Amino acid sequence: MALKKIVEVTGLTKDFNGARAVDGISFEMFEGEMLGLIGPNGAGKSTTLQMLLDLTTPTAGEIRIFGVPLKENREYILGLANFSSSYISLPYSLTVWENLMVFARLYGVKKPKEKILKLLEAFEIADLKDVPTRRLSSGQITRVCLCKSLLNDPKVLFLDEPTASLDPDMADKTRRLLKGFKEDNGTSILYTSHNMREMEELCDRVIFMDRGRVIASGRPEEIKERFHGADLEEVFLKVARKR
Ligand code: ADP
């Protein structure tokens, strides 16, 4: 049986003041897939994610999610999607619990208290629930954002460097939690990280971007074979140093 396409991107382009940040990329993400987006700084990964979340308007190209165009179906699609990024700034005076309650209401979560508590426990921050967000460390804020990103049991999830500020133990636990969540819910996850070992371990397929273009995509083994690298890290260094 053919896999269901959850995200379809065609000819996606973004110019900022005449400079092309994303240059006509096309790719697909299938149901239940963990798809990694990798590439050097400035490759266009964050801009791509922002367009997928409709936070930035594309200069050209089309994004279809759940089979329909994002542009005309924003509310429907974004209600079934979620994201986490280190750029999210949560209202600092609200406690962790208050912040998550606001999002739970926005997403219309049923039994929000139970859901929030379950997520806080999964990310081991239940003891911080009454702490104002401004007192949290960056790793703790990341974990609150990850709780937020799972509140509505999203069918599609966009994660921008979700483990970047986590210690190795918490990063490992987070990878396991996300893997488990994906398996239990059939969620498609688009994931960016500069940790190549993590990408190799987690992702079913990766998309390698450089200078706004997709230069390779496939299973990690296929990419390694194609670029004659022992691991994704070696492939990354080869590509980045040839620039
Ligand atoms: P990555 O996430 O892969 O590091 P980005 O998508 O952040 O790459 O950036 C791609 C290119 O677009 C870079 O050259 C960056 O300077 C440029 N860029 C990103 N956002 C903006 C913006 N808001 N205004 C102008 N240029 C931008």
PDB file of C-alpha atoms and ligand atoms in Angstrom:
ATOM      1  CA  MET A   1       0.000   0.000   0.000  1.00  0.00           C
ATOM      2  CA  ALA A   2       1.311   3.446  -0.918  1.00  0.00           C
ATOM      3  CA  LEU A   3       2.218   5.614   2.046  1.00  0.00           C
ATOM      4  CA  LYS A   4      -0.008   8.611   2.646  1.00  0.00           C
ATOM      5  CA  LYS A   5       1.591  11.964   1.914  1.00  0.00           C
ATOM      6  CA  ILE A   6       1.125  14.334   4.855  1.00  0.00           C
ATOM      7  CA  VAL A   7       3.251  17.233   3.612  1.00  0.00           C
ATOM      8  CA  GLU A   8       3.916  18.046  -0.062  1.00  0.00           C
ATOM      9  CA  VAL A   9       6.217  20.932  -0.897  1.00  0.00           C
ATOM     10  CA  THR A  10       6.641  22.011  -4.521  1.00  0.00           C
ATOM     11  CA  GLY A  11       9.030  24.635  -5.864  1.00  0.00           C
ATOM     12  CA  LEU A  12       9.106  26.451  -2.522  1.00  0.00           C
ATOM     13  CA  THR A  13      11.072  29.694  -2.738  1.00  0.00           C
ATOM     14  CA  LYS A  14      11.741  32.574  -0.373  1.00  0.00           C
ATOM     15  CA  ASP A  15      13.571  35.798  -1.131  1.00  0.00           C
ATOM     16  CA  PHE A  16      14.580  38.307   1.532  1.00  0.00           C
ATOM     17  CA  ASN A  17      15.339  41.716   0.007  1.00  0.00           C
ATOM     18  CA  GLY A  18      16.455  40.147  -3.238  1.00  0.00           C
ATOM     19  CA  ALA A  19      18.555  37.418  -1.601  1.00  0.00           C
ATOM     20  CA  ARG A  20      17.265  33.877  -2.153  1.00  0.00           C
ATOM     21  CA  ALA A  21      17.063  31.997   1.167  1.00  0.00           C
ATOM     22  CA  VAL A  22      15.104  29.007  -0.161  1.00  0.00           C
ATOM     23  CA  ASP A  23      15.519  28.164  -3.811  1.00  0.00           C
ATOM     24  CA  GLY A  24      12.681  26.143  -5.328  1.00  0.00           C
ATOM     25  CA  ILE A  25      12.768  23.114  -3.047  1.00  0.00           C
ATOM     26  CA  SER A  26      10.404  20.158  -3.388  1.00  0.00           C
ATOM     27  CA  PHE A  27       9.943  17.287  -0.966  1.00  0.00           C
ATOM     28  CA  GLU A  28       7.338  15.097   0.694  1.00  0.00           C
ATOM     29  CA  MET A  29       6.754  13.810   4.192  1.00  0.00           C
ATOM     30  CA  PHE A  30       4.780  10.606   4.688  1.00  0.00           C
ATOM     31  CA  GLU A  31       2.435   9.505   7.451  1.00  0.00           C
ATOM     32  CA  GLY A  32       4.259   8.378  10.600  1.00  0.00           C
ATOM     33  CA  GLU A  33       7.632   9.427   9.227  1.00  0.00           C
ATOM     34  CA  MET A  34      10.455  11.134  11.098  1.00  0.00           C
ATOM     35  CA  LEU A  35      12.035  13.341   8.462  1.00  0.00           C
ATOM     36  CA  GLY A  36      15.286  15.127   9.260  1.00  0.00           C
ATOM     37  CA  LEU A  37      16.214  18.491   7.786  1.00  0.00           C
ATOM     38  CA  ILE A  38      19.957  19.018   7.885  1.00  0.00           C
ATOM     39  CA  GLY A  39      22.405  21.491   6.408  1.00  0.00           C
ATOM     40  CA  PRO A  40      24.979  24.154   7.274  1.00  0.00           C
ATOM     41  CA  ASN A  41      24.015  27.434   8.965  1.00  0.00           C
ATOM     42  CA  GLY A  42      22.177  29.622   6.506  1.00  0.00           C
ATOM     43  CA  ALA A  43      21.084  26.656   4.337  1.00  0.00           C
ATOM     44  CA  GLY A  44      17.430  27.704   4.600  1.00  0.00           C
ATOM     45  CA  LYS A  45      16.105  25.182   7.136  1.00  0.00           C
ATOM     46  CA  SER A  46      14.452  27.631   9.543  1.00  0.00           C
ATOM     47  CA  THR A  47      12.962  29.646   6.694  1.00  0.00           C
ATOM     48  CA  THR A  48      11.475  26.428   5.315  1.00  0.00           C
ATOM     49  CA  LEU A  49       9.989  25.555   8.712  1.00  0.00           C
ATOM     50  CA  GLN A  50       8.568  29.046   9.053  1.00  0.00           C
ATOM     51  CA  MET A  51       6.855  28.726   5.683  1.00  0.00           C
ATOM     52  CA  LEU A  52       5.447  25.314   6.697  1.00  0.00           C
ATOM     53  CA  LEU A  53       3.941  26.991   9.764  1.00  0.00           C
ATOM     54  CA  ASP A  54       2.667  29.903   7.681  1.00  0.00           C
ATOM     55  CA  LEU A  55       4.744  32.333   9.740  1.00  0.00           C
ATOM     56  CA  THR A  56       6.497  33.515   6.563  1.00  0.00           C
ATOM     57  CA  THR A  57       4.823  33.860   3.188  1.00  0.00           C
ATOM     58  CA  PRO A  58       6.629  32.048   0.367  1.00  0.00           C
ATOM     59  CA  THR A  59       7.817  34.078  -2.619  1.00  0.00           C
ATOM     60  CA  ALA A  60       6.789  31.156  -4.844  1.00  0.00           C
ATOM     61  CA  GLY A  61       5.803  27.516  -4.683  1.00  0.00           C
ATOM     62  CA  GLU A  62       3.139  25.496  -2.945  1.00  0.00           C
ATOM     63  CA  ILE A  63       2.719  23.754   0.407  1.00  0.00           C
ATOM     64  CA  ARG A  64       0.020  21.103   0.810  1.00  0.00           C
ATOM     65  CA  ILE A  65      -0.580  19.506   4.205  1.00  0.00           C
ATOM     66  CA  PHE A  66      -3.116  16.683   4.707  1.00  0.00           C
ATOM     67  CA  GLY A  67      -3.744  16.899   0.952  1.00  0.00           C
ATOM     68  CA  VAL A  68      -4.928  20.536   0.908  1.00  0.00           C
ATOM     69  CA  PRO A  69      -3.126  23.861   0.284  1.00  0.00           C
ATOM     70  CA  LEU A  70      -1.843  25.494   3.484  1.00  0.00           C
ATOM     71  CA  LYS A  71      -2.717  28.966   2.256  1.00  0.00           C
ATOM     72  CA  GLU A  72      -6.461  28.344   2.041  1.00  0.00           C
ATOM     73  CA  ASN A  73      -6.736  25.872   4.929  1.00  0.00           C
ATOM     74  CA  ARG A  74      -4.576  27.492   7.576  1.00  0.00           C
ATOM     75  CA  GLU A  75      -6.925  27.057  10.527  1.00  0.00           C
ATOM     76  CA  TYR A  76      -7.771  23.416   9.819  1.00  0.00           C
ATOM     77  CA  ILE A  77      -4.131  22.438   9.237  1.00  0.00           C
ATOM     78  CA  LEU A  78      -2.592  24.384  12.123  1.00  0.00           C
ATOM     79  CA  GLY A  79      -5.169  22.917  14.521  1.00  0.00           C
ATOM     80  CA  LEU A  80      -3.756  19.455  13.757  1.00  0.00           C
ATOM     81  CA  ALA A  81      -0.137  20.592  13.734  1.00  0.00           C
ATOM     82  CA  ASN A  82       2.268  21.860  16.360  1.00  0.00           C
ATOM     83  CA  PHE A  83       5.865  22.966  16.669  1.00  0.00           C
ATOM     84  CA  SER A  84       8.704  23.637  19.037  1.00  0.00           C
ATOM     85  CA  SER A  85      11.594  25.968  18.474  1.00  0.00           C
ATOM     86  CA  SER A  86      14.162  27.718  20.598  1.00  0.00           C
ATOM     87  CA  TYR A  87      12.842  30.972  19.149  1.00  0.00           C
ATOM     88  CA  ILE A  88       9.478  30.634  20.882  1.00  0.00           C
ATOM     89  CA  SER A  89       9.150  33.169  23.644  1.00  0.00           C
ATOM     90  CA  LEU A  90       6.584  32.291  26.255  1.00  0.00           C
ATOM     91  CA  PRO A  91       5.044  35.051  28.389  1.00  0.00           C
ATOM     92  CA  TYR A  92       7.670  35.320  31.128  1.00  0.00           C
ATOM     93  CA  SER A  93       5.411  36.347  34.013  1.00  0.00           C
ATOM     94  CA  LEU A  94       3.144  33.300  33.656  1.00  0.00           C
ATOM     95  CA  THR A  95       4.015  30.071  35.417  1.00  0.00           C
ATOM     96  CA  VAL A  96       4.754  26.908  33.456  1.00  0.00           C
ATOM     97  CA  TRP A  97       1.260  25.620  34.273  1.00  0.00           C
ATOM     98  CA  GLU A  98      -0.450  28.890  33.233  1.00  0.00           C
ATOM     99  CA  ASN A  99       1.451  28.980  29.961  1.00  0.00           C
ATOM    100  CA  LEU A 100       0.469  25.435  29.088  1.00  0.00           C
ATOM    101  CA  MET A 101      -3.158  26.067  30.111  1.00  0.00           C
ATOM    102  CA  VAL A 102      -3.320  29.007  27.668  1.00  0.00           C
ATOM    103  CA  PHE A 103      -2.124  26.774  24.830  1.00  0.00           C
ATOM    104  CA  ALA A 104      -4.383  23.892  25.899  1.00  0.00           C
ATOM    105  CA  ARG A 105      -7.390  26.236  25.660  1.00  0.00           C
ATOM    106  CA  LEU A 106      -6.236  27.570  22.280  1.00  0.00           C
ATOM    107  CA  TYR A 107      -6.002  24.014  20.982  1.00  0.00           C
ATOM    108  CA  GLY A 108      -9.290  22.960  22.623  1.00  0.00           C
ATOM    109  CA  VAL A 109      -7.602  20.118  24.522  1.00  0.00           C
ATOM    110  CA  LYS A 110     -10.061  17.832  26.319  1.00  0.00           C
ATOM    111  CA  LYS A 111      -9.163  17.211  29.965  1.00  0.00           C
ATOM    112  CA  PRO A 112      -6.346  19.805  29.837  1.00  0.00           C
ATOM    113  CA  LYS A 113      -5.198  19.351  33.458  1.00  0.00           C
ATOM    114  CA  GLU A 114      -4.615  15.627  33.044  1.00  0.00           C
ATOM    115  CA  LYS A 115      -2.899  16.139  29.721  1.00  0.00           C
ATOM    116  CA  ILE A 116      -0.562  18.865  31.014  1.00  0.00           C
ATOM    117  CA  LEU A 117       0.389  16.879  34.088  1.00  0.00           C
ATOM    118  CA  LYS A 118       1.117  13.784  32.002  1.00  0.00           C
ATOM    119  CA  LEU A 119       3.399  15.765  29.696  1.00  0.00           C
ATOM    120  CA  LEU A 120       5.171  17.575  32.542  1.00  0.00           C
ATOM    121  CA  GLU A 121       5.860  14.214  34.148  1.00  0.00           C
ATOM    122  CA  ALA A 122       7.091  12.714  30.877  1.00  0.00           C
ATOM    123  CA  PHE A 123       9.601  15.565  30.482  1.00  0.00           C
ATOM    124  CA  GLU A 124      10.448  15.480  34.213  1.00  0.00           C
ATOM    125  CA  ILE A 125       9.438  19.059  34.961  1.00  0.00           C
ATOM    126  CA  ALA A 126       6.271  18.519  37.039  1.00  0.00           C
ATOM    127  CA  ASP A 127       8.095  20.090  40.004  1.00  0.00           C
ATOM    128  CA  LEU A 128       8.408  23.339  38.011  1.00  0.00           C
ATOM    129  CA  LYS A 129       4.710  23.762  37.287  1.00  0.00           C
ATOM    130  CA  ASP A 130       4.241  26.767  39.597  1.00  0.00           C
ATOM    131  CA  VAL A 131       7.508  28.476  38.682  1.00  0.00           C
ATOM    132  CA  PRO A 132       7.322  31.666  36.577  1.00  0.00           C
ATOM    133  CA  THR A 133       8.768  31.026  33.129  1.00  0.00           C
ATOM    134  CA  ARG A 134      11.376  33.778  33.545  1.00  0.00           C
ATOM    135  CA  ARG A 135      13.124  31.697  36.237  1.00  0.00           C
ATOM    136  CA  LEU A 136      13.677  28.682  33.988  1.00  0.00           C
ATOM    137  CA  SER A 137      16.974  27.646  32.414  1.00  0.00           C
ATOM    138  CA  SER A 138      17.099  27.321  28.619  1.00  0.00           C
ATOM    139  CA  GLY A 139      16.927  23.512  28.885  1.00  0.00           C
ATOM    140  CA  GLN A 140      13.844  23.772  31.098  1.00  0.00           C
ATOM    141  CA  ILE A 141      12.157  26.205  28.677  1.00  0.00           C
ATOM    142  CA  THR A 142      12.903  23.776  25.852  1.00  0.00           C
ATOM    143  CA  ARG A 143      11.105  21.036  27.781  1.00  0.00           C
ATOM    144  CA  VAL A 144       8.086  23.304  28.412  1.00  0.00           C
ATOM    145  CA  CYS A 145       7.994  24.049  24.661  1.00  0.00           C
ATOM    146  CA  LEU A 146       8.131  20.328  23.909  1.00  0.00           C
ATOM    147  CA  CYS A 147       5.171  19.771  26.286  1.00  0.00           C
ATOM    148  CA  LYS A 148       3.351  22.553  24.435  1.00  0.00           C
ATOM    149  CA  SER A 149       4.126  20.923  21.102  1.00  0.00           C
ATOM    150  CA  LEU A 150       2.443  17.643  22.121  1.00  0.00           C
ATOM    151  CA  LEU A 151      -0.615  19.124  23.868  1.00  0.00           C
ATOM    152  CA  ASN A 152      -2.999  18.677  20.936  1.00  0.00           C
ATOM    153  CA  ASP A 153      -1.733  15.192  19.899  1.00  0.00           C
ATOM    154  CA  PRO A 154      -0.580  16.706  16.598  1.00  0.00           C
ATOM    155  CA  LYS A 155      -0.755  14.710  13.385  1.00  0.00           C
ATOM    156  CA  VAL A 156       2.168  16.699  12.054  1.00  0.00           C
ATOM    157  CA  LEU A 157       4.920  18.111  14.236  1.00  0.00           C
ATOM    158  CA  PHE A 158       7.705  20.544  13.357  1.00  0.00           C
ATOM    159  CA  LEU A 159      10.684  20.520  15.712  1.00  0.00           C
ATOM    160  CA  ASP A 160      13.512  23.030  15.257  1.00  0.00           C
ATOM    161  CA  GLU A 161      16.575  21.793  17.152  1.00  0.00           C
ATOM    162  CA  PRO A 162      14.553  20.354  20.039  1.00  0.00           C
ATOM    163  CA  THR A 163      17.550  18.880  21.839  1.00  0.00           C
ATOM    164  CA  ALA A 164      20.075  21.704  21.302  1.00  0.00           C
ATOM    165  CA  SER A 165      19.944  23.028  24.864  1.00  0.00           C
ATOM    166  CA  LEU A 166      19.384  19.714  26.640  1.00  0.00           C
ATOM    167  CA  ASP A 167      22.021  17.771  28.564  1.00  0.00           C
ATOM    168  CA  PRO A 168      22.914  14.352  27.074  1.00  0.00           C
ATOM    169  CA  ASP A 169      20.654  12.479  29.508  1.00  0.00           C
ATOM    170  CA  MET A 170      17.620  14.679  28.832  1.00  0.00           C
ATOM    171  CA  ALA A 171      18.353  14.717  25.093  1.00  0.00           C
ATOM    172  CA  ASP A 172      18.343  10.916  25.092  1.00  0.00           C
ATOM    173  CA  LYS A 173      15.072  10.798  27.053  1.00  0.00           C
ATOM    174  CA  THR A 174      13.538  13.364  24.693  1.00  0.00           C
ATOM    175  CA  ARG A 175      14.484  11.307  21.626  1.00  0.00           C
ATOM    176  CA  ARG A 176      12.858   8.237  23.213  1.00  0.00           C
ATOM    177  CA  LEU A 177       9.720  10.193  24.124  1.00  0.00           C
ATOM    178  CA  LEU A 178       9.387  11.598  20.619  1.00  0.00           C
ATOM    179  CA  LYS A 179       9.955   8.195  19.046  1.00  0.00           C
ATOM    180  CA  GLY A 180       7.317   6.673  21.329  1.00  0.00           C
ATOM    181  CA  PHE A 181       4.890   9.502  20.607  1.00  0.00           C
ATOM    182  CA  LYS A 182       5.376   9.060  16.874  1.00  0.00           C
ATOM    183  CA  GLU A 183       4.802   5.313  17.095  1.00  0.00           C
ATOM    184  CA  ASP A 184       1.708   5.635  19.309  1.00  0.00           C
ATOM    185  CA  ASN A 185       0.061   8.409  17.288  1.00  0.00           C
ATOM    186  CA  GLY A 186       1.316   7.863  13.730  1.00  0.00           C
ATOM    187  CA  THR A 187       2.517  11.473  13.768  1.00  0.00           C
ATOM    188  CA  SER A 188       4.782  12.767  11.009  1.00  0.00           C
ATOM    189  CA  ILE A 189       7.690  14.724  12.472  1.00  0.00           C
ATOM    190  CA  LEU A 190       9.956  17.157  10.652  1.00  0.00           C
ATOM    191  CA  TYR A 191      13.074  17.531  12.744  1.00  0.00           C
ATOM    192  CA  THR A 192      16.111  19.782  12.471  1.00  0.00           C
ATOM    193  CA  SER A 193      19.322  19.225  14.393  1.00  0.00           C
ATOM    194  CA  HIS A 194      23.045  19.733  13.993  1.00  0.00           C
ATOM    195  CA  ASN A 195      23.646  16.523  15.915  1.00  0.00           C
ATOM    196  CA  MET A 196      24.308  14.101  13.065  1.00  0.00           C
ATOM    197  CA  ARG A 197      24.372  11.035  15.316  1.00  0.00           C
ATOM    198  CA  GLU A 198      20.934  11.976  16.548  1.00  0.00           C
ATOM    199  CA  MET A 199      19.653  12.376  13.000  1.00  0.00           C
ATOM    200  CA  GLU A 200      21.053   9.019  11.988  1.00  0.00           C
ATOM    201  CA  GLU A 201      19.485   7.306  14.986  1.00  0.00           C
ATOM    202  CA  LEU A 202      16.073   8.971  14.742  1.00  0.00           C
ATOM    203  CA  CYS A 203      15.206   9.752  11.166  1.00  0.00           C
ATOM    204  CA  ASP A 204      13.601   7.455   8.618  1.00  0.00           C
ATOM    205  CA  ARG A 205      14.809   9.823   5.898  1.00  0.00           C
ATOM    206  CA  VAL A 206      16.814  13.019   5.809  1.00  0.00           C
ATOM    207  CA  ILE A 207      16.768  16.005   3.493  1.00  0.00           C
ATOM    208  CA  PHE A 208      20.117  17.691   3.088  1.00  0.00           C
ATOM    209  CA  MET A 209      19.871  21.396   2.284  1.00  0.00           C
ATOM    210  CA  ASP A 210      22.662  23.717   1.193  1.00  0.00           C
ATOM    211  CA  ARG A 211      22.351  27.312  -0.020  1.00  0.00           C
ATOM    212  CA  GLY A 212      18.582  27.098  -0.213  1.00  0.00           C
ATOM    213  CA  ARG A 213      18.505  23.903  -2.245  1.00  0.00           C
ATOM    214  CA  VAL A 214      17.918  20.233  -1.543  1.00  0.00           C
ATOM    215  CA  ILE A 215      21.216  18.597  -2.466  1.00  0.00           C
ATOM    216  CA  ALA A 216      20.297  15.069  -1.352  1.00  0.00           C
ATOM    217  CA  SER A 217      17.447  13.188   0.266  1.00  0.00           C
ATOM    218  CA  GLY A 218      16.903   9.604   1.309  1.00  0.00           C
ATOM    219  CA  ARG A 219      17.468   7.160   4.120  1.00  0.00           C
ATOM    220  CA  PRO A 220      20.607   7.959   6.131  1.00  0.00           C
ATOM    221  CA  GLU A 221      22.298   4.842   4.647  1.00  0.00           C
ATOM    222  CA  GLU A 222      21.555   6.030   1.094  1.00  0.00           C
ATOM    223  CA  ILE A 223      23.030   9.468   1.792  1.00  0.00           C
ATOM    224  CA  LYS A 224      26.155   7.955   3.347  1.00  0.00           C
ATOM    225  CA  GLU A 225      26.609   5.667   0.359  1.00  0.00           C
ATOM    226  CA  ARG A 226      26.099   8.466  -2.140  1.00  0.00           C
ATOM    227  CA  PHE A 227      28.637  10.785  -0.501  1.00  0.00           C
ATOM    228  CA  HIS A 228      31.032   7.979   0.502  1.00  0.00           C
ATOM    229  CA  GLY A 229      30.824   8.889   4.186  1.00  0.00           C
ATOM    230  CA  ALA A 230      31.222   6.498   7.122  1.00  0.00           C
ATOM    231  CA  ASP A 231      28.495   8.429   8.930  1.00  0.00           C
ATOM    232  CA  LEU A 232      26.289  11.491   8.416  1.00  0.00           C
ATOM    233  CA  GLU A 233      28.790  13.661  10.279  1.00  0.00           C
ATOM    234  CA  GLU A 234      31.460  12.865   7.686  1.00  0.00           C
ATOM    235  CA  VAL A 235      29.008  13.562   4.854  1.00  0.00           C
ATOM    236  CA  PHE A 236      28.095  16.881   6.463  1.00  0.00           C
ATOM    237  CA  LEU A 237      31.742  17.934   6.797  1.00  0.00           C
ATOM    238  CA  LYS A 238      32.470  16.950   3.185  1.00  0.00           C
ATOM    239  CA  VAL A 239      29.583  19.067   1.909  1.00  0.00           C
ATOM    240  CA  ALA A 240      30.185  22.030   4.221  1.00  0.00           C
ATOM    241  CA  ARG A 241      33.935  22.216   3.470  1.00  0.00           C
ATOM    242  CA  LYS A 242      33.476  22.054  -0.291  1.00  0.00           C
ATOM    243  CA  ARG A 243      31.488  25.283  -0.254  1.00  0.00           C
TER     244      ARG A 243
HETATM  245  P1  ADP B   1      19.277  27.828   8.559  1.00  0.00           P
HETATM  246  O1  ADP B   1      18.071  27.645   9.424  1.00  0.00           O
HETATM  247  O2  ADP B   1      19.533  26.659   7.671  1.00  0.00           O
HETATM  248  O3  ADP B   1      20.516  28.189   9.349  1.00  0.00           O
HETATM  249  P2  ADP B   1      17.922  30.204   7.624  1.00  0.00           P
HETATM  250  O4  ADP B   1      16.665  29.742   7.008  1.00  0.00           O
HETATM  251  O5  ADP B   1      17.850  30.785   8.999  1.00  0.00           O
HETATM  252  O6  ADP B   1      19.012  29.041   7.562  1.00  0.00           O
HETATM  253  O7  ADP B   1      18.573  31.319   6.682  1.00  0.00           O
HETATM  254  C1  ADP B   1      18.711  31.179   5.269  1.00  0.00           C
HETATM  255  C2  ADP B   1      19.204  32.498   4.705  1.00  0.00           C
HETATM  256  O8  ADP B   1      18.163  33.464   4.793  1.00  0.00           O
HETATM  257  C3  ADP B   1      20.400  33.084   5.423  1.00  0.00           C
HETATM  258  O9  ADP B   1      21.253  33.663   4.462  1.00  0.00           O
HETATM  259  C4  ADP B   1      19.785  34.152   6.316  1.00  0.00           C
HETATM  260  O10 ADP B   1      20.681  35.195   6.546  1.00  0.00           O
HETATM  261  C5  ADP B   1      18.586  34.607   5.484  1.00  0.00           C
HETATM  262  N1  ADP B   1      17.464  35.070   6.319  1.00  0.00           N
HETATM  263  C6  ADP B   1      16.736  34.315   7.165  1.00  0.00           C
HETATM  264  N2  ADP B   1      15.759  35.018   7.746  1.00  0.00           N
HETATM  265  C7  ADP B   1      15.863  36.295   7.245  1.00  0.00           C
HETATM  266  C8  ADP B   1      15.144  37.529   7.434  1.00  0.00           C
HETATM  267  N3  ADP B   1      14.100  37.585   8.259  1.00  0.00           N
HETATM  268  N4  ADP B   1      15.552  38.612   6.731  1.00  0.00           N
HETATM  269  C9  ADP B   1      16.584  38.544   5.880  1.00  0.00           C
HETATM  270  N5  ADP B   1      17.304  37.426   5.650  1.00  0.00           N
HETATM  271  C10 ADP B   1      16.960  36.322   6.317  1.00  0.00           C
END
